[in-house]
Every structure is written in C-alpha cells, then in structure tokens.
Tab-separated table of N, CA and C in Angstrom:
chain	number	residue	atom	x	y	z
A	1	MET	N	16.432	16.804	-8.092
A	1	MET	CA	15.618	16.029	-7.171
A	1	MET	C	16.186	16.103	-5.759
A	2	ALA	N	17.500	15.971	-5.631
A	2	ALA	CA	18.126	16.003	-4.313
A	2	ALA	C	17.971	17.375	-3.664
A	3	VAL	N	18.057	18.427	-4.437
A	3	VAL	CA	17.918	19.779	-3.894
A	3	VAL	C	16.492	19.998	-3.397
A	4	VAL	N	15.509	19.543	-4.158
A	4	VAL	CA	14.106	19.672	-3.744
A	4	VAL	C	13.864	18.902	-2.452
A	5	LEU	N	14.384	17.693	-2.364
A	5	LEU	CA	14.248	16.888	-1.157
A	5	LEU	C	14.911	17.592	0.027
A	6	ALA	N	16.086	18.157	-0.203
A	6	ALA	CA	16.805	18.858	0.870
A	6	ALA	C	16.000	20.043	1.385
A	7	ILE	N	15.468	20.833	0.484
A	7	ILE	CA	14.697	22.010	0.892
A	7	ILE	C	13.450	21.593	1.658
A	8	ARG	N	12.798	20.532	1.213
A	8	ARG	CA	11.582	20.067	1.886
A	8	ARG	C	11.864	19.512	3.268
A	9	LEU	N	13.015	18.909	3.473
A	9	LEU	CA	13.287	18.270	4.754
A	9	LEU	C	13.858	19.214	5.810
A	10	ILE	N	14.446	20.339	5.412
A	10	ILE	CA	15.100	21.192	6.411
A	10	ILE	C	14.240	22.357	6.879
A	11	ARG	N	13.035	22.465	6.394
A	11	ARG	CA	12.159	23.525	6.885
A	11	ARG	C	10.800	22.936	7.233
A	12	PRO	N	10.113	23.558	8.212
A	12	PRO	CA	8.772	23.060	8.554
A	12	PRO	C	7.853	23.158	7.335
A	13	GLN	N	6.921	22.244	7.250
A	13	GLN	CA	6.048	22.232	6.082
A	13	GLN	C	4.645	21.785	6.438
A	14	LYS	N	3.714	22.235	5.631
A	14	LYS	CA	2.333	21.773	5.723
A	14	LYS	C	2.222	20.651	4.695
A	15	ILE	N	1.728	19.507	5.131
A	15	ILE	CA	1.698	18.347	4.242
A	15	ILE	C	0.411	17.553	4.464
A	16	SER	N	-0.143	17.053	3.372
A	16	SER	CA	-1.326	16.199	3.494
A	16	SER	C	-0.868	14.772	3.771
A	17	VAL	N	-1.773	14.022	4.359
A	17	VAL	CA	-1.464	12.629	4.677
A	17	VAL	C	-1.162	11.860	3.390
A	18	THR	N	-1.912	12.136	2.346
A	18	THR	CA	-1.686	11.451	1.063
A	18	THR	C	-0.312	11.781	0.511
A	19	ARG	N	0.037	13.053	0.502
A	19	ARG	CA	1.332	13.459	-0.043
A	19	ARG	C	2.500	12.934	0.791
A	20	MET	N	2.256	12.746	2.086
A	20	MET	CA	3.309	12.240	2.956
A	20	MET	C	3.772	10.859	2.502
A	21	TRP	N	2.872	10.060	1.923
A	21	TRP	CA	3.221	8.707	1.503
A	21	TRP	C	3.797	8.646	0.097
A	22	VAL	N	3.714	9.749	-0.644
A	22	VAL	CA	4.259	9.754	-2.003
A	22	VAL	C	5.789	9.686	-1.970
A	23	THR	N	6.416	10.408	-1.051
A	23	THR	CA	7.881	10.426	-0.962
A	23	THR	C	8.464	9.027	-0.757
A	24	PRO	N	7.977	8.243	0.215
A	24	PRO	CA	8.546	6.895	0.359
A	24	PRO	C	8.335	6.020	-0.871
A	25	ILE	N	7.203	6.176	-1.543
A	25	ILE	CA	6.946	5.371	-2.739
A	25	ILE	C	7.959	5.719	-3.828
A	26	ILE	N	8.203	7.020	-4.029
A	26	ILE	CA	9.181	7.450	-5.031
A	26	ILE	C	10.577	6.965	-4.640
A	27	LEU	N	10.935	7.109	-3.362
A	27	LEU	CA	12.265	6.667	-2.921
A	27	LEU	C	12.414	5.151	-3.022
A	28	CYS	N	11.354	4.397	-2.785
A	28	CYS	CA	11.418	2.936	-2.965
A	28	CYS	C	11.651	2.588	-4.430
A	29	ALA	N	10.988	3.313	-5.321
A	29	ALA	CA	11.180	3.074	-6.756
A	29	ALA	C	12.615	3.413	-7.164
A	30	LEU	N	13.136	4.539	-6.674
A	30	LEU	CA	14.527	4.911	-6.982
A	30	LEU	C	15.507	3.894	-6.397
A	31	THR	N	15.210	3.397	-5.209
A	31	THR	CA	16.069	2.386	-4.591
A	31	THR	C	16.064	1.101	-5.407
A	32	ALA	N	14.890	0.680	-5.844
A	32	ALA	CA	14.801	-0.531	-6.670
A	32	ALA	C	15.593	-0.360	-7.962
A	33	TRP	N	15.492	0.818	-8.562
A	33	TRP	CA	16.247	1.086	-9.791
A	33	TRP	C	17.749	1.073	-9.503
A	34	ALA	N	18.171	1.692	-8.390
A	34	ALA	CA	19.598	1.717	-8.036
A	34	ALA	C	20.133	0.306	-7.787
A	35	ILE	N	19.343	-0.511	-7.110
A	35	ILE	CA	19.762	-1.900	-6.853
A	35	ILE	C	19.865	-2.673	-8.165
A	36	TYR	N	18.887	-2.499	-9.046
A	36	TYR	CA	18.915	-3.178	-10.345
A	36	TYR	C	20.126	-2.734	-11.165
A	37	ALA	N	20.357	-1.410	-11.228
A	37	ALA	CA	21.496	-0.894	-12.005
A	37	ALA	C	22.810	-1.379	-11.417
A	38	ASN	N	22.907	-1.413	-10.090
A	38	ASN	CA	24.121	-1.886	-9.441
A	38	ASN	C	24.328	-3.380	-9.697
A	39	ASP	N	23.230	-4.126	-9.747
A	39	ASP	CA	23.334	-5.563	-10.005
A	39	ASP	C	23.826	-5.842	-11.425
A	40	MET	N	23.559	-4.936	-12.331
A	40	MET	CA	24.073	-5.099	-13.694
A	40	MET	C	25.592	-4.898	-13.730
A	41	LEU	N	26.108	-4.002	-12.866
A	41	LEU	CA	27.554	-3.740	-12.818
A	41	LEU	C	28.293	-4.745	-11.941
A	42	ASN	N	27.753	-5.009	-10.765
A	42	ASN	CA	28.350	-5.938	-9.801
A	42	ASN	C	27.309	-6.987	-9.429
A	43	PRO	N	27.177	-8.035	-10.223
A	43	PRO	CA	26.144	-9.031	-9.929
A	43	PRO	C	26.338	-9.669	-8.553
A	44	ALA	N	25.221	-9.771	-7.848
A	44	ALA	CA	25.222	-10.424	-6.534
A	44	ALA	C	24.062	-11.413	-6.522
A	45	PRO	N	24.199	-12.514	-5.791
A	45	PRO	CA	23.093	-13.453	-5.694
A	45	PRO	C	21.866	-12.779	-5.064
A	46	PRO	N	20.681	-13.080	-5.562
A	46	PRO	CA	19.467	-12.465	-5.020
A	46	PRO	C	19.309	-12.659	-3.514
A	47	LEU	N	19.764	-13.785	-2.985
A	47	LEU	CA	19.669	-14.018	-1.548
A	47	LEU	C	20.532	-13.023	-0.773
A	48	GLU	N	21.724	-12.719	-1.288
A	48	GLU	CA	22.587	-11.725	-0.635
A	48	GLU	C	21.948	-10.350	-0.670
A	49	ILE	N	21.361	-9.987	-1.798
A	49	ILE	CA	20.692	-8.684	-1.911
A	49	ILE	C	19.546	-8.609	-0.906
A	50	ALA	N	18.723	-9.657	-0.863
A	50	ALA	CA	17.588	-9.681	0.071
A	50	ALA	C	18.072	-9.618	1.519
A	51	LEU	N	19.115	-10.364	1.839
A	51	LEU	CA	19.655	-10.358	3.197
A	51	LEU	C	20.191	-8.979	3.560
A	52	GLY	N	20.900	-8.341	2.648
A	52	GLY	CA	21.395	-6.994	2.893
A	52	GLY	C	20.264	-5.999	3.134
A	53	LEU	N	19.213	-6.097	2.319
A	53	LEU	CA	18.067	-5.196	2.493
A	53	LEU	C	17.375	-5.433	3.835
A	54	VAL	N	17.220	-6.701	4.223
A	54	VAL	CA	16.560	-7.012	5.494
A	54	VAL	C	17.390	-6.514	6.670
A	55	ILE	N	18.694	-6.757	6.640
A	55	ILE	CA	19.561	-6.295	7.738
A	55	ILE	C	19.534	-4.771	7.822
A	56	GLY	N	19.620	-4.101	6.679
A	56	GLY	CA	19.553	-2.641	6.666
A	56	GLY	C	18.229	-2.129	7.196
A	57	ALA	N	17.144	-2.788	6.796
A	57	ALA	CA	15.818	-2.365	7.258
A	57	ALA	C	15.668	-2.558	8.759
A	58	VAL	N	16.131	-3.697	9.269
A	58	VAL	CA	16.042	-3.960	10.707
A	58	VAL	C	16.832	-2.904	11.494
A	59	CYS	N	17.951	-2.481	10.966
A	59	CYS	CA	18.744	-1.450	11.641
A	59	CYS	C	18.104	-0.061	11.505
A	60	GLY	N	17.372	0.181	10.433
A	60	GLY	CA	16.771	1.493	10.208
A	60	GLY	C	15.502	1.751	10.995
A	61	VAL	N	14.779	0.697	11.354
A	61	VAL	CA	13.500	0.856	12.050
A	61	VAL	C	13.635	1.608	13.382
A	62	PRO	N	14.572	1.252	14.272
A	62	PRO	CA	14.651	1.989	15.544
A	62	PRO	C	14.948	3.481	15.349
A	63	PHE	N	15.791	3.807	14.376
A	63	PHE	CA	16.090	5.212	14.119
A	63	PHE	C	14.869	5.939	13.564
A	64	GLY	N	14.065	5.251	12.766
A	64	GLY	CA	12.830	5.835	12.253
A	64	GLY	C	11.835	6.113	13.366
A	65	VAL	N	11.743	5.184	14.302
A	65	VAL	CA	10.851	5.385	15.447
A	65	VAL	C	11.302	6.603	16.244
A	66	LEU	N	12.600	6.712	16.483
A	66	LEU	CA	13.119	7.874	17.226
A	66	LEU	C	12.839	9.177	16.492
A	67	ARG	N	13.055	9.195	15.194
A	67	ARG	CA	12.794	10.402	14.421
A	67	ARG	C	11.312	10.759	14.487
A	68	GLY	N	10.439	9.773	14.337
A	68	GLY	CA	9.003	10.031	14.395
A	68	GLY	C	8.559	10.547	15.748
A	69	MET	N	9.131	9.994	16.813
A	69	MET	CA	8.770	10.429	18.161
A	69	MET	C	9.207	11.866	18.429
A	70	HIS	N	10.303	12.297	17.818
A	70	HIS	CA	10.849	13.619	18.094
A	70	HIS	C	10.508	14.669	17.036
A	71	THR	N	9.653	14.313	16.087
A	71	THR	CA	9.230	15.273	15.073
A	71	THR	C	7.986	15.998	15.567
A	72	ASP	N	8.011	17.315	15.460
A	72	ASP	CA	6.862	18.129	15.857
A	72	ASP	C	5.746	17.947	14.835
A	73	VAL	N	4.574	17.511	15.305
A	73	VAL	CA	3.415	17.289	14.440
A	73	VAL	C	2.245	18.072	15.028
A	74	ARG	N	1.602	18.880	14.173
A	74	ARG	CA	0.416	19.632	14.600
A	74	ARG	C	-0.653	19.533	13.520
A	75	PRO	N	-1.883	19.232	13.918
A	75	PRO	CA	-2.959	19.218	12.920
A	75	PRO	C	-3.294	20.648	12.488
A	76	THR	N	-3.832	20.781	11.294
A	76	THR	CA	-4.274	22.091	10.802
A	76	THR	C	-5.795	22.138	10.852
A	77	GLU	N	-6.334	23.236	10.382
A	77	GLU	CA	-7.791	23.374	10.355
A	77	GLU	C	-8.437	22.451	9.315
A	78	ARG	N	-7.672	22.024	8.329
A	78	ARG	CA	-8.182	21.101	7.302
A	78	ARG	C	-7.917	19.660	7.704
A	79	ARG	N	-8.924	18.827	7.534
A	79	ARG	CA	-8.777	17.401	7.850
A	79	ARG	C	-7.802	16.759	6.860
A	80	GLY	N	-6.896	15.940	7.363
A	80	GLY	CA	-5.941	15.250	6.506
A	80	GLY	C	-4.702	16.060	6.171
A	81	VAL	N	-4.551	17.227	6.805
A	81	VAL	CA	-3.384	18.078	6.569
A	81	VAL	C	-2.729	18.374	7.916
A	82	MET	N	-1.405	18.315	7.954
A	82	MET	CA	-0.676	18.550	9.203
A	82	MET	C	0.548	19.418	8.958
A	83	TYR	N	1.051	19.991	10.041
A	83	TYR	CA	2.336	20.683	10.016
A	83	TYR	C	3.381	19.701	10.524
A	84	LEU	N	4.469	19.574	9.796
A	84	LEU	CA	5.595	18.747	10.235
A	84	LEU	C	6.770	19.658	10.523
A	85	GLY	N	7.410	19.441	11.649
A	85	GLY	CA	8.605	20.196	11.970
A	85	GLY	C	9.743	19.830	11.030
A	86	SER	N	10.765	20.651	11.012
A	86	SER	CA	11.895	20.395	10.119
A	86	SER	C	12.633	19.128	10.546
A	87	SER	N	13.314	18.517	9.594
A	87	SER	CA	14.017	17.271	9.878
A	87	SER	C	15.323	17.226	9.098
A	88	TRP	N	16.313	17.942	9.577
A	88	TRP	CA	17.618	17.918	8.916
A	88	TRP	C	18.292	16.570	9.108
A	89	ILE	N	17.908	15.847	10.170
A	89	ILE	CA	18.520	14.542	10.422
A	89	ILE	C	18.139	13.539	9.329
A	90	THR	N	16.913	13.661	8.796
A	90	THR	CA	16.504	12.775	7.700
A	90	THR	C	17.372	13.016	6.482
A	91	LEU	N	17.580	14.277	6.164
A	91	LEU	CA	18.442	14.621	5.037
A	91	LEU	C	19.852	14.089	5.272
A	92	LEU	N	20.368	14.262	6.466
A	92	LEU	CA	21.707	13.786	6.794
A	92	LEU	C	21.816	12.265	6.633
A	93	ILE	N	20.802	11.534	7.070
A	93	ILE	CA	20.841	10.071	6.951
A	93	ILE	C	20.869	9.649	5.488
A	94	PHE	N	20.061	10.297	4.637
A	94	PHE	CA	20.067	9.932	3.222
A	94	PHE	C	21.393	10.286	2.563
A	95	VAL	N	21.953	11.443	2.892
A	95	VAL	CA	23.248	11.828	2.317
A	95	VAL	C	24.332	10.852	2.764
A	96	VAL	N	24.341	10.492	4.049
A	96	VAL	CA	25.348	9.558	4.558
A	96	VAL	C	25.159	8.172	3.931
A	97	ALA	N	23.911	7.698	3.830
A	97	ALA	CA	23.667	6.365	3.261
A	97	ALA	C	24.140	6.298	1.811
A	98	PHE	N	23.767	7.287	1.000
A	98	PHE	CA	24.194	7.263	-0.397
A	98	PHE	C	25.700	7.520	-0.516
A	99	GLY	N	26.247	8.377	0.346
A	99	GLY	CA	27.692	8.636	0.339
A	99	GLY	C	28.493	7.400	0.718
A	100	LEU	N	28.066	6.698	1.779
A	100	LEU	CA	28.747	5.466	2.174
A	100	LEU	C	28.636	4.407	1.085
A	101	ARG	N	27.474	4.337	0.467
A	101	ARG	CA	27.280	3.363	-0.621
A	101	ARG	C	28.266	3.633	-1.751
A	102	TYR	N	28.403	4.890	-2.124
A	102	TYR	CA	29.337	5.270	-3.182
A	102	TYR	C	30.774	4.989	-2.738
A	103	GLY	N	31.097	5.365	-1.487
A	103	GLY	CA	32.451	5.154	-0.971
A	103	GLY	C	32.835	3.688	-0.905
A	104	ILE	N	31.907	2.843	-0.495
A	104	ILE	CA	32.183	1.399	-0.423
A	104	ILE	C	32.430	0.842	-1.813
A	105	ARG	N	31.642	1.274	-2.784
A	105	ARG	CA	31.851	0.780	-4.153
A	105	ARG	C	33.189	1.250	-4.705
A	106	GLU	N	33.622	2.446	-4.341
A	106	GLU	CA	34.922	2.947	-4.804
A	106	GLU	C	36.081	2.259	-4.080
A	107	ALA	N	35.907	1.996	-2.787
A	107	ALA	CA	36.981	1.385	-1.992
A	107	ALA	C	37.143	-0.104	-2.289
A	108	MET	N	36.059	-0.754	-2.687
A	108	MET	CA	36.109	-2.198	-2.933
A	108	MET	C	35.613	-2.517	-4.342
A	109	PRO	N	36.247	-1.958	-5.366
A	109	PRO	CA	35.714	-2.163	-6.712
A	109	PRO	C	35.775	-3.609	-7.198
A	110	HIS	N	36.685	-4.389	-6.665
A	110	HIS	CA	36.834	-5.760	-7.147
A	110	HIS	C	36.184	-6.784	-6.220
A	111	ARG	N	35.401	-6.318	-5.301
A	111	ARG	CA	34.706	-7.213	-4.379
A	111	ARG	C	33.218	-7.205	-4.683
A	112	GLY	N	32.883	-7.202	-5.929
A	112	GLY	CA	31.550	-7.101	-6.491
A	112	GLY	C	30.371	-7.361	-5.586
A	113	SER	N	30.127	-8.620	-5.241
A	113	SER	CA	28.892	-8.923	-4.524
A	113	SER	C	28.913	-8.380	-3.097
A	114	LEU	N	30.069	-8.352	-2.432
A	114	LEU	CA	30.135	-7.828	-1.072
A	114	LEU	C	29.846	-6.334	-1.051
A	115	SER	N	30.470	-5.582	-1.929
A	115	SER	CA	30.221	-4.135	-1.953
A	115	SER	C	28.778	-3.849	-2.365
A	116	ALA	N	28.246	-4.644	-3.282
A	116	ALA	CA	26.847	-4.460	-3.694
A	116	ALA	C	25.902	-4.744	-2.537
A	117	THR	N	26.162	-5.788	-1.784
A	117	THR	CA	25.290	-6.155	-0.670
A	117	THR	C	25.335	-5.102	0.437
A	118	ILE	N	26.520	-4.600	0.747
A	118	ILE	CA	26.637	-3.551	1.767
A	118	ILE	C	25.923	-2.286	1.296
A	119	GLY	N	26.083	-1.946	0.045
A	119	GLY	CA	25.393	-0.781	-0.503
A	119	GLY	C	23.884	-0.945	-0.463
A	120	ASP	N	23.398	-2.123	-0.780
A	120	ASP	CA	21.960	-2.383	-0.716
A	120	ASP	C	21.448	-2.317	0.716
A	121	ALA	N	22.243	-2.789	1.669
A	121	ALA	CA	21.851	-2.711	3.080
A	121	ALA	C	21.714	-1.257	3.521
A	122	LEU	N	22.620	-0.399	3.067
A	122	LEU	CA	22.527	1.024	3.405
A	122	LEU	C	21.265	1.647	2.822
A	123	LEU	N	20.906	1.264	1.619
A	123	LEU	CA	19.664	1.769	1.032
A	123	LEU	C	18.447	1.243	1.798
A	124	GLY	N	18.487	-0.025	2.200
A	124	GLY	CA	17.408	-0.586	3.009
A	124	GLY	C	17.257	0.151	4.329
A	125	PHE	N	18.387	0.531	4.924
A	125	PHE	CA	18.379	1.307	6.163
A	125	PHE	C	17.657	2.637	5.951
A	126	ALA	N	18.024	3.358	4.905
A	126	ALA	CA	17.446	4.677	4.664
A	126	ALA	C	15.948	4.601	4.401
A	127	ILE	N	15.521	3.644	3.603
A	127	ILE	CA	14.101	3.506	3.288
A	127	ILE	C	13.315	3.091	4.532
A	128	ALA	N	13.818	2.133	5.294
A	128	ALA	CA	13.133	1.701	6.515
A	128	ALA	C	13.046	2.841	7.520
A	129	PHE	N	14.097	3.633	7.612
A	129	PHE	CA	14.108	4.791	8.495
A	129	PHE	C	12.979	5.743	8.123
A	130	LEU	N	12.860	6.070	6.850
A	130	LEU	CA	11.855	7.034	6.403
A	130	LEU	C	10.440	6.484	6.577
A	131	VAL	N	10.197	5.265	6.134
A	131	VAL	CA	8.850	4.693	6.225
A	131	VAL	C	8.423	4.551	7.684
A	132	THR	N	9.313	4.058	8.536
A	132	THR	CA	8.978	3.898	9.953
A	132	THR	C	8.684	5.238	10.594
A	133	SER	N	9.484	6.245	10.287
A	133	SER	CA	9.233	7.567	10.880
A	133	SER	C	7.887	8.111	10.430
A	134	TYR	N	7.504	7.890	9.180
A	134	TYR	CA	6.204	8.362	8.702
A	134	TYR	C	5.048	7.610	9.356
A	135	VAL	N	5.228	6.336	9.646
A	135	VAL	CA	4.184	5.586	10.352
A	135	VAL	C	3.984	6.178	11.745
A	136	VAL	N	5.079	6.452	12.446
A	136	VAL	CA	4.987	7.028	13.795
A	136	VAL	C	4.381	8.433	13.723
A	137	ILE	N	4.790	9.218	12.755
A	137	ILE	CA	4.246	10.566	12.586
A	137	ILE	C	2.750	10.500	12.288
A	138	PHE	N	2.339	9.589	11.428
A	138	PHE	CA	0.924	9.449	11.093
A	138	PHE	C	0.102	9.065	12.317
A	139	ARG	N	0.598	8.146	13.110
A	139	ARG	CA	-0.110	7.767	14.338
A	139	ARG	C	-0.218	8.948	15.297
A	140	LYS	N	0.844	9.720	15.390
A	140	LYS	CA	0.834	10.918	16.225
A	140	LYS	C	-0.230	11.900	15.734
A	141	TYR	N	-0.278	12.092	14.423
A	141	TYR	CA	-1.256	12.999	13.824
A	141	TYR	C	-2.679	12.518	14.105
A	142	GLU	N	-2.931	11.223	13.947
A	142	GLU	CA	-4.273	10.703	14.211
A	142	GLU	C	-4.706	10.935	15.657
A	143	ARG	N	-3.802	10.729	16.602
A	143	ARG	CA	-4.127	10.976	18.005
A	143	ARG	C	-4.458	12.451	18.236
A	144	LEU	N	-3.651	13.341	17.647
A	144	LEU	CA	-3.885	14.776	17.809
A	144	LEU	C	-5.168	15.234	17.123
A	145	ALA	N	-5.471	14.663	15.974
A	145	ALA	CA	-6.662	15.061	15.221
A	145	ALA	C	-7.934	14.649	15.961
A	146	LYS	N	-7.902	13.543	16.671
A	146	LYS	CA	-9.080	13.093	17.409
A	146	LYS	C	-9.324	13.938	18.664
A	147	ALA	N	-8.254	14.482	19.221
A	147	ALA	CA	-8.375	15.259	20.468
A	147	ALA	C	-8.956	16.638	20.249
C-alpha cells in the first residue's frame, strides 16, 4: 500500500474528481484503525485523543492550503478529470508523520497516554494536510474548468 501511494504521489497523474476523494477516505479509515489499535496498547482518555487530533488538524490545515496552492492543476478534455502535478512533499509529510509517531512511541514507551496523544496529533496533521490540499485543488480545478 505504501509503495503504491508513493508511486502515485511522486509523478504527475490524471485523476477523476471522484477518485481524488477516495484516498482521504481510505487514509481516514486507516488512521481510525491505527488510533484504535494504539489505544488498545497505550490507553488514553478519549478527550486527550480528541484534543491531539484537533491540534494536529489545526496545524495541518495551513500546510494543506500551501500544498494545494502550489500544485499544478489542469483540466482535461473529459469533464470531472484533471491532471495533477507531482507531489513528493505529500509523500514526505506522511513518511515523517508516521516515522515520528513510531519514534515517539519507541522513545517514550512508558508514557502511554502522552505518547499516544502525540502520535494521534501527528496523524491528525497528516490527514488534515491531505484533505485541505484536495479542497484547494478541487476549487482550483472548478475555476479552470469554467474558464
């Protein structure tokens, strides 16, 4: 799965608007599963998990906007299909977020809820980054398609 995601993100691609939203949905499901599995190992209060996700999301939104603004978007001859420029930075953010999450859990194994909350915040950052960038990209595509 990670290799497929890497290949898709580092080269320009033709993508439909519908398919563009499938990736965030799958990543949200994987994130929810990761948070649940982590909560079984290092239980944290639900309020801490929610707070970590919100803080991570708030931090991820500006980076998502920047990525969306700087991504090359071109409409194709087919309605609802666009060309997206390559985005190695998206891949880098996901690798760093999951790497930091793993590193924090290894560095603080006996700090259960704190390491879990920081890890959840990093996942919230990555998901918010991706969803926000896709919203900006979609708006860009709509403007170009109307012109």
